[in-house]
Amino acid sequence: MAMTGSTPCSSMSNHTKERVTMTKVTLENFYSNLIAQHEEREMRQKKLEKVMEEEGLKDEEKRLRRSAHARKETEFLRLKRTRLGLEDFESLKVIGRGAFGEVRLVQKKDTGHVYAMKILRKADMLEKEQVGHIRAERDILVEADSLWVVKMFYSFQDKLNLYLIMEFLPGGDMMTLLMKKDTLTEEETQFYIAETVLAIDSIHQLGFIHRDIKPDNLLLDSKGHVKLSDFGLCTGLKKAHRTEFYRNLNHSLPSDFTFQNMNSKRKAETWKRNRRQLAFSTVGTPDYIAPEVFMQTGYNKLCDWWSLGVIMYEMLIGYPPFCSETPQETYKKVMNWKETLTFPPEVPISEKAKDLILRFCCEWEHRIGAPGVEEIKSNSFFEGVDWEHIRERPAAISIEIKSIDDTSNFDEFPESDILKPTGKKQEEKT
Ligand code: ATP
Ligand code: MG
């Protein structure tokens, strides 16, 4: 079943236009990924050399390090080339849902290892006649090796879906955590924001801009530490969608009286009630997107810091600063942030926290982090953070896991029929 039904867009021609834009963006993403992979391999090699230089290793040590690195790269390639298919995995449980498919906990039949399997419905992503273009691109989806990014192991496809096999993060996602708690303490917020600063910086250093930093894309590992969910895959799709969406539907907006007149407690309740639905829709939520991303004038990596400011606000206040009844209304508030970014007087929050949020959420020219990530790390909100060792130290909230396939940190999702054959033979691999 297509999930585009949740799009408030009613005009058919707009819908088609959006699909075409989406298709273009996907294909561009796929091909640039292929090139990126080669570049990444070279970059890893260069990085290794640089690190060894910095550490002042002896020639013999360097030789050992190089051959260990080469083995790792080969293993990586071998894994990617292995012809795997749906039949090699047993599906245990649905653990997440996104705009273009779902995420399941699966177990590899031969090894017993558990993984998260992201299933993307091709029909929702691409015009049918375009699917052929991506056939050759079976294994383009492995991202750079980083502690801060969810590892991707294999990808394959069949007639209906693309499958991405990645490491399973049993701690759940930040959206689910925030929906369970009213707010986080300043200390917890400091921890999660600090780790996310390092995670975002690590992808910036690789030359990526995430553009879709939001609580649903911050996952927690078995110890409660942050990892970014795969980046650059669907962002382009939804972004194109969004831009189209707002350009065409800017007129005749309902105003959001109801929301404006709510106190912060009711706002938080309403936000949390609607939140998951928003995460499933193909429109997505514009709540976390920097204003410059919506404009034709271009943007840079600083847009990720704006998103982090929005998340920090949500952690401390209980709902994000621009939340509204409709995505269009939220979009308007984001664009008009100079007037709409305010703090409810009834929710206590430290001056330091408020200052940092306002340093994240401002014009990109003046935004914190413009001179470099050090400016963020030395902000007084982060006083006492051990930046070097934060990932090895206990997390602010520890995670309890009883087994390798424990899904207690995830919400319940009904079984879907995404893997059921639809009459035709589905296992046909491309
Ligand atoms: P995007 O956010 O890029 O548009 P999406 O919403 O379709 O994509 P994800 O955000 O990657 O998909 O995944 C949806 C949810 O599934 C996440 O919020 C998270 O709860 C769960 N999830 C995703 N990847 C993993 C993983 N590797 N381990 C555990 N849970 C995961
Ligand atoms: Mg998501």
mmCIF file of C-alpha atoms in Angstrom, residues 11 54-55 105 120 137 167 213 245 251 276 288 290 295 298 307 385-386 414 429:
data_model
loop_
_atom_site.group_PDB
_atom_site.id
_atom_site.type_symbol
_atom_site.label_atom_id
_atom_site.label_comp_id
_atom_site.label_asym_id
_atom_site.label_seq_id
_atom_site.Cartn_x
_atom_site.Cartn_y
_atom_site.Cartn_z
ATOM 1 C CA SER A 11 -3.994 18.046 -6.809
ATOM 2 C CA GLU A 54 50.595 12.135 13.661
ATOM 3 C CA GLU A 55 51.186 9.197 15.937
ATOM 4 C CA LEU A 105 14.585 -6.711 13.323
ATOM 5 C CA LEU A 120 11.977 0.683 0.962
ATOM 6 C CA GLU A 137 23.447 -0.148 -8.294
ATOM 7 C CA GLU A 167 23.530 -2.843 12.520
ATOM 8 C CA ILE A 213 18.782 15.882 11.536
ATOM 9 C CA PHE A 245 4.747 21.062 -1.579
ATOM 10 C CA HIS A 251 -1.947 30.112 -0.405
ATOM 11 C CA ARG A 276 4.458 9.448 15.045
ATOM 12 C CA TYR A 288 13.701 20.751 12.234
ATOM 13 C CA ALA A 290 16.735 25.384 8.719
ATOM 14 C CA MET A 295 15.184 28.986 -0.050
ATOM 15 C CA GLY A 298 21.494 27.648 -1.195
ATOM 16 C CA SER A 307 18.310 21.402 13.423
ATOM 17 C CA VAL A 385 31.803 17.731 29.005
ATOM 18 C CA ASP A 386 34.715 15.345 28.404
ATOM 19 C CA PRO A 414 1.420 -4.030 13.676
ATOM 20 C CA LYS A 429 16.318 -10.722 -7.829
#
